[in-house]
Coordinates of C-alpha atoms in Angstrom, one line a residue:
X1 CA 99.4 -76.6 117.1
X2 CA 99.3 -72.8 117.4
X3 CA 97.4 -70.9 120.1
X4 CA 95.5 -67.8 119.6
X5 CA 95.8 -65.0 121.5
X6 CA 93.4 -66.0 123.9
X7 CA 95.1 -69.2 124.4
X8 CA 92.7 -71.2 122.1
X9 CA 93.9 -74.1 120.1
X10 CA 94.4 -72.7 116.6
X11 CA 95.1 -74.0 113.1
X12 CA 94.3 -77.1 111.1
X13 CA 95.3 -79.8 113.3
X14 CA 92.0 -81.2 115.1
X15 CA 94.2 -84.2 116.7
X16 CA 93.1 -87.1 116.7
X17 CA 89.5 -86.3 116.1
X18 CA 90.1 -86.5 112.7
X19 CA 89.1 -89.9 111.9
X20 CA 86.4 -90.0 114.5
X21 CA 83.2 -91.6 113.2
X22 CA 79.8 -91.2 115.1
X23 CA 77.2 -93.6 113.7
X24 CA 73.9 -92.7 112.9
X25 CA 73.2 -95.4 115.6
X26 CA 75.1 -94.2 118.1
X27 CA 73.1 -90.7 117.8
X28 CA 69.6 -92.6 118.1
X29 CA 71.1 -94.8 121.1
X30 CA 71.9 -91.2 122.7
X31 CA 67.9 -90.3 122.5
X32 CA 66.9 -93.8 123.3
X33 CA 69.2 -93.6 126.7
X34 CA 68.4 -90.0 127.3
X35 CA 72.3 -89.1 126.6
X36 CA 71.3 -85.9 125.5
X37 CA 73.3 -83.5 127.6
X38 CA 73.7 -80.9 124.7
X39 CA 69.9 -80.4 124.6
X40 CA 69.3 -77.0 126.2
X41 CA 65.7 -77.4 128.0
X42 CA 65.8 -73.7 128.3
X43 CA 66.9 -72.8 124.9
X44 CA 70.5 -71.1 123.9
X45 CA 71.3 -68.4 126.6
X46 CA 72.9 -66.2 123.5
X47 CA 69.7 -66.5 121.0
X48 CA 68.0 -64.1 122.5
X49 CA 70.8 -61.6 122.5
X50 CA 71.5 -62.4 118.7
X51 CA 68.2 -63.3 117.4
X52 CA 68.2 -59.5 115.8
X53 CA 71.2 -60.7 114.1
X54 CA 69.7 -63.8 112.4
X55 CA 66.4 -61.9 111.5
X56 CA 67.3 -58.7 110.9
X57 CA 64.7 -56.8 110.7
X58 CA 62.4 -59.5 108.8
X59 CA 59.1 -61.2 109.2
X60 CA 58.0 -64.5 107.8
X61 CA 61.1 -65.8 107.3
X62 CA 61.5 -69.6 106.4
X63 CA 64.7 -70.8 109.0
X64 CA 66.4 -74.4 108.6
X65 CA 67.3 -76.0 111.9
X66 CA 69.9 -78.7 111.0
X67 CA 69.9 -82.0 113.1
X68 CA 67.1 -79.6 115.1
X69 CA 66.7 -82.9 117.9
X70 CA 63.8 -81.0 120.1
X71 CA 65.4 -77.5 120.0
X72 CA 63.0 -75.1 122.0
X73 CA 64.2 -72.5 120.0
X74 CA 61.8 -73.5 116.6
X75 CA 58.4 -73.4 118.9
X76 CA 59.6 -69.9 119.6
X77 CA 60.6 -69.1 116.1
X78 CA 57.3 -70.0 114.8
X79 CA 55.4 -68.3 117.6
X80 CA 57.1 -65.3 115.7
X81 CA 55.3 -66.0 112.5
X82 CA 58.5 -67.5 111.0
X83 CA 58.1 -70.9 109.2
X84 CA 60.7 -73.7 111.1
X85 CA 61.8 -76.5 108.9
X86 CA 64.2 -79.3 110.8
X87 CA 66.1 -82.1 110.3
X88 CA 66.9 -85.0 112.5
X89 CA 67.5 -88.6 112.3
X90 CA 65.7 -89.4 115.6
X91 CA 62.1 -89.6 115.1
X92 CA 61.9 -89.8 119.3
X93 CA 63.2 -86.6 119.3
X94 CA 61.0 -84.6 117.3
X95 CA 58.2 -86.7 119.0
X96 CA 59.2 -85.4 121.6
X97 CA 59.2 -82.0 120.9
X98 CA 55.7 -82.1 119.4
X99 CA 54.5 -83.8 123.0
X100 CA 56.6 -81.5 125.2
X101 CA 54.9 -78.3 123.5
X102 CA 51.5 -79.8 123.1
X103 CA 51.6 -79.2 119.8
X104 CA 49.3 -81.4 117.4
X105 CA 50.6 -82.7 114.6
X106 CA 50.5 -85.0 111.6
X107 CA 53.1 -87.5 109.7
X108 CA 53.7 -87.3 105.8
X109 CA 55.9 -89.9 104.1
X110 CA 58.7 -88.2 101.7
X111 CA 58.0 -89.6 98.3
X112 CA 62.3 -88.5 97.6
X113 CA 63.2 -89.9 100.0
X114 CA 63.0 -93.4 100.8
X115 CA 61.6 -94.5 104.4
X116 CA 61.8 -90.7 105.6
X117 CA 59.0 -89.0 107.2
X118 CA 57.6 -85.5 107.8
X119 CA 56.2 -84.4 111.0
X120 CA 54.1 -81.3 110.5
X121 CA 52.3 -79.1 113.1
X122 CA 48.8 -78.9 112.4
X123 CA 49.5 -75.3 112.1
X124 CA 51.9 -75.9 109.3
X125 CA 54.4 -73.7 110.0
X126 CA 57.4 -76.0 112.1
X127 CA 58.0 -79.0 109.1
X128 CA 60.8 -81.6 110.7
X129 CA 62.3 -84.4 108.4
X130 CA 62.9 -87.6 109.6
X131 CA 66.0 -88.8 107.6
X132 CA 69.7 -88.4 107.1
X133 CA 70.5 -84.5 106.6
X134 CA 72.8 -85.6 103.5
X135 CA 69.2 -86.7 102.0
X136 CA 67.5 -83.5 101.8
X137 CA 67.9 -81.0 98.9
X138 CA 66.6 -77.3 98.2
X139 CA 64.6 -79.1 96.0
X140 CA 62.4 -81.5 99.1
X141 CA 62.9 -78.5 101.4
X142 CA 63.1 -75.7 99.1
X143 CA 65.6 -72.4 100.4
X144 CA 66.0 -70.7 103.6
X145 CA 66.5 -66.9 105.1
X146 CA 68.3 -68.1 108.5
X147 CA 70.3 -71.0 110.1
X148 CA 70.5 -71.6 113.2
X149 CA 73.0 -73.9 114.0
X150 CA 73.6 -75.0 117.5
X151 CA 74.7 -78.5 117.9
X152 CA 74.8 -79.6 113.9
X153 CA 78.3 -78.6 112.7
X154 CA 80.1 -79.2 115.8
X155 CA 78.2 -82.8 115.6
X156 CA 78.8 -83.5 111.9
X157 CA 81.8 -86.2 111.3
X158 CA 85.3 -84.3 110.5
X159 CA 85.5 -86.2 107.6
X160 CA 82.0 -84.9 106.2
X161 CA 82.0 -81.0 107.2
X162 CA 83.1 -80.3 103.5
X163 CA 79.7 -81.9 102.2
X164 CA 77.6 -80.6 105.1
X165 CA 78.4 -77.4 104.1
X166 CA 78.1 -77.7 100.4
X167 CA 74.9 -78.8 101.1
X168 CA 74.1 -76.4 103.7
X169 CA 75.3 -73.8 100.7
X170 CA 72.9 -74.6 98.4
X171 CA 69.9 -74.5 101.1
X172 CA 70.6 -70.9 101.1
X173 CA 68.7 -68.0 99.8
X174 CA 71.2 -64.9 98.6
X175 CA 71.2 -62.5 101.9
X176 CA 70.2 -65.0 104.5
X177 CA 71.8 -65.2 107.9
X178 CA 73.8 -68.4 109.5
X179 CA 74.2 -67.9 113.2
X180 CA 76.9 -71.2 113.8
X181 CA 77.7 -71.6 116.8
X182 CA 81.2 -73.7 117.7
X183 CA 83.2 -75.0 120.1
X184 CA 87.0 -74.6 121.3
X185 CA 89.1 -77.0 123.4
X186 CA 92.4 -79.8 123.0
X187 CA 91.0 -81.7 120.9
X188 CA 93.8 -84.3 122.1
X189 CA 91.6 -84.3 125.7
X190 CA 88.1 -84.7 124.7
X191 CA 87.2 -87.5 121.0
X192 CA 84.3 -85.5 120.6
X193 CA 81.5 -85.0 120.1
X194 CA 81.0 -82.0 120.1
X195 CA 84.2 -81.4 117.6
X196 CA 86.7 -79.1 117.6
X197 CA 86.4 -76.7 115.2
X198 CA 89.0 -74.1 114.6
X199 CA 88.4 -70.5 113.6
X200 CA 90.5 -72.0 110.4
X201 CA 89.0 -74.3 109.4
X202 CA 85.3 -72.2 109.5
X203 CA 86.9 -69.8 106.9
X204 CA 88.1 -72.6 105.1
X205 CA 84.6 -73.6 104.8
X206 CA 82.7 -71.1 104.2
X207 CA 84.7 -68.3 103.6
X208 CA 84.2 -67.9 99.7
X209 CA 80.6 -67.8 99.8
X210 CA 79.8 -65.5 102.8
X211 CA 81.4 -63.0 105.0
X212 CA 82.0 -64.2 108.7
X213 CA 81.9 -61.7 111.6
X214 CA 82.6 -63.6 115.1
X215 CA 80.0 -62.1 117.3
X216 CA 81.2 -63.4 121.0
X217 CA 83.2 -65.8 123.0
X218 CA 82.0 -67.0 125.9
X219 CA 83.4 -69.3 128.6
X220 CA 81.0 -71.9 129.0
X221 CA 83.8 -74.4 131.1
X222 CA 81.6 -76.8 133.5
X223 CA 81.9 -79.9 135.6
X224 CA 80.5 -81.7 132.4
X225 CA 83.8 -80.8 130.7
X226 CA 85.7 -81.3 133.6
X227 CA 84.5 -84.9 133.5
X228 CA 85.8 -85.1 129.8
X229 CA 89.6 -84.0 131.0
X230 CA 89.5 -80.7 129.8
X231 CA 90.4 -77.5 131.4
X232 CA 88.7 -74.8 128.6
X233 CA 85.5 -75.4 126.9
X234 CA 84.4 -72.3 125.1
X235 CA 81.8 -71.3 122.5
X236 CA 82.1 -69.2 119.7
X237 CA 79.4 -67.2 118.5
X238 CA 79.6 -66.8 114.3
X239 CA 77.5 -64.7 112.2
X240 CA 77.6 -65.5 108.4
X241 CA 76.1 -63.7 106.1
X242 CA 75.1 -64.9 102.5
X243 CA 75.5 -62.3 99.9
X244 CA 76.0 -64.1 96.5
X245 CA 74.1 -65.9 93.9
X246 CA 75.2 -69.3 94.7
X247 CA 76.9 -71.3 92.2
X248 CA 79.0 -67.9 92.2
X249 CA 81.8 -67.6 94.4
X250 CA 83.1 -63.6 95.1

């Protein structure tokens, strides 16, 4: 495996993360235990710093939070005037969020989707499906002008990031902005998640339907990952931009 120049793990080979499966049962045990040690009570330090970047300028945008779990970030979002749609197979989770904001709000079943569920704010403005990402459609949740995506690729299975981002593709509107945030360690240290996901392998991805621009590297190495054997743990801060009709590569 090839190092970068910062001494990052580089290239295809993700170790033996590869085959690692999470089940959707082990996600919902995490939020029933209260595992949840990537939830950020205090939001992303960085989204501040690039929220410019994922607005750009614009007002009433419609943003998609994948597997959102209670991200503090979407109550701030729609404070803004933006419309926050999520997605998240624990309904506790977005429960919780809901409770932990004081925000009223009531259920919808899915009529596409069988034994899903809708949790709206009575505002109507924050939308969170209860269900399987890989169950939505733009054609449930209709198309979006931002992504933020925190915790959802680096959480997805290696063996399904090609058809999370074919659909997250097609949940795009032309000139919207993905702010992806990943992760970079030895894989052969840590099973994940979060996963590994090289530089690579993100160009692999998504690299014929937008441009990339890596915004910022940060060292985020703590006891937590000290715990999991490692002895780097950063984050990598990825700005993709969407400027094709999709269905059209350039």
């Amino acid at each position: 495996m090839e190092r970068s120049a910062d001494g990052v793990l580089e290239g295809s080979d993700i170790g033996s993360q590869k085959d690692r499966v999470v089940t959707e049962e082990e996600w919902l045990q995490k939020w029933e235990t209260g595992n949840i040690g990537f939830h950020k009570e205090q939001g992303h330090p960085l989204f501040q710093k690039y929220l410019d970047v994922l607005l750009n300028g614009r007002s009433g945008l419609r943003v998609f939070f994948p597997l959102c779990g209670k991200a503090v970030e979407m109550k701030w979002l729609a404070d803004m005037g933006h419309s926050v749609v999520g997605v998240e197979v624990s309904e506790q989770a977005l429960k919780e969020f809901f409770a932990e904001h004081s925000l009223p709000y009531c259920e919808e079943p899915v009529p596409e989707i069988s034994g899903a569920k809708k949790l709206r704010s009575a505002s109507g403005n924050i939308s969170l499906y209860c269900c399987s990402i890989y169950d939505l459609s733009s054609s449930i949740v209709g198309k979006f002008d931002g992504v933020w995506d925190r915790g959802s690729l680096v959480a997805v299975n290696p063996c399904d990031r090609q058809r999370y981002v074919s659909l997250m593709i097609t949940l795009m509107e032309k000139n919207s902005s993905y702010l992806l945030v990943t992760v970079s360690y030895d894989p052969n240290k840590h099973k994940g998640p979060p996963f590994y996901v090289p530089e690579s392998e993100i160009k692999s991805l998504f690299g014929n339907h937008c441009e990339i621009k890596c915004l910022q590297k940060v060292d985020d190495f703590s006891d937590r990952h000290r715990q999991w054997g490692l002895d780097y743990f950063l984050e990598s801060w990825e700005e993709e931009t969407f400027l094709f009709l999709f269905g059209h590569c350039h």
